[in-house]
GROMACS .gro file of C-alpha atoms in nm:
model
   74
    1UNK     CA    1   8.928   9.720   7.110
    2UNK     CA    2   8.955   9.642   7.480
    3UNK     CA    3   9.212   9.809   7.696
    4UNK     CA    4   9.483   9.609   7.871
    5UNK     CA    5   9.389   9.607   8.240
    6UNK     CA    6   9.685   9.676   8.470
    7UNK     CA    7   9.723   9.612   8.842
    8UNK     CA    8  10.005   9.807   9.007
    9UNK     CA    9  10.159   9.610   9.297
   10UNK     CA   10  10.398   9.838   9.486
   11UNK     CA   11  10.445   9.892   9.859
   12UNK     CA   12  10.599  10.239   9.824
   13UNK     CA   13  10.309  10.486   9.809
   14UNK     CA   14  10.488  10.742   9.591
   15UNK     CA   15  10.602  10.483   9.338
   16UNK     CA   16  10.254  10.324   9.329
   17UNK     CA   17  10.095  10.663   9.260
   18UNK     CA   18  10.349  10.740   8.987
   19UNK     CA   19  10.296  10.404   8.816
   20UNK     CA   20   9.917  10.437   8.839
   21UNK     CA   21   9.926  10.789   8.694
   22UNK     CA   22  10.147  10.674   8.407
   23UNK     CA   23   9.917  10.381   8.323
   24UNK     CA   24   9.624  10.625   8.326
   25UNK     CA   25   9.791  10.832   8.056
   26UNK     CA   26   9.868  10.542   7.822
   27UNK     CA   27   9.633  10.479   7.535
   28UNK     CA   28   9.512  10.121   7.527
   29UNK     CA   29   9.572  10.062   7.898
   30UNK     CA   30   9.333  10.085   8.192
   31UNK     CA   31   9.423  10.090   8.561
   32UNK     CA   32   9.252   9.797   8.732
   33UNK     CA   33   9.379   9.910   9.071
   34UNK     CA   34   9.675   9.930   9.303
   35UNK     CA   35   9.788   9.698   9.581
   36UNK     CA   36  10.045   9.761   9.853
   37UNK     CA   37  10.118   9.397   9.945
   38UNK     CA   38  10.107   9.047   9.800
   39UNK     CA   39   9.794   8.966  10.000
   40UNK     CA   40   9.619   9.279   9.882
   41UNK     CA   41   9.720   9.198   9.523
   42UNK     CA   42   9.573   8.847   9.548
   43UNK     CA   43   9.245   8.987   9.680
   44UNK     CA   44   9.236   9.246   9.399
   45UNK     CA   45   9.305   8.980   9.135
   46UNK     CA   46   9.028   8.759   9.274
   47UNK     CA   47   8.785   9.053   9.291
   48UNK     CA   48   8.859   9.160   8.932
   49UNK     CA   49   8.816   8.803   8.807
   50UNK     CA   50   8.487   8.763   8.999
   51UNK     CA   51   8.362   9.091   8.851
   52UNK     CA   52   8.432   8.956   8.500
   53UNK     CA   53   8.712   9.208   8.441
   54UNK     CA   54   9.035   9.012   8.493
   55UNK     CA   55   9.375   9.178   8.510
   56UNK     CA   56   9.593   9.140   8.201
   57UNK     CA   57   9.920   9.284   8.329
   58UNK     CA   58  10.094   9.329   8.664
   59UNK     CA   59  10.341   9.609   8.730
   60UNK     CA   60  10.504   9.415   9.009
   61UNK     CA   61  10.745   9.514   9.284
   62UNK     CA   62  10.959   9.218   9.385
   63UNK     CA   63  11.016   9.313   9.749
   64UNK     CA   64  10.678   9.336   9.920
   65UNK     CA   65  10.621   9.350  10.297
   66UNK     CA   66  10.453   9.009  10.304
   67UNK     CA   67  10.649   8.817  10.043
   68UNK     CA   68  10.840   8.820   9.718
   69UNK     CA   69  10.648   8.957   9.419
   70UNK     CA   70  10.733   8.659   9.202
   71UNK     CA   71  10.533   8.442   9.442
   72UNK     CA   72  10.220   8.607   9.301
   73UNK     CA   73  10.294   8.465   8.959
   74UNK     CA   74  10.276   8.107   9.081
   0.00000   0.00000   0.00000
């Protein structure tokens, strides 16, 4: 069974670390990475896809320094 790959998108460093640590403790989930902005998240998503390991789930902050989190979903 493959793990659900999770990208944490959160501009607050403490919150991002907490979310990443929690994902790391969950059985069946794998941390794909963390991103601190919408632009960084887009680059991480593209990189994961290009590496053949796409992200399955975003833990997404809505208020990012370079845009609204929901804009990533479009």
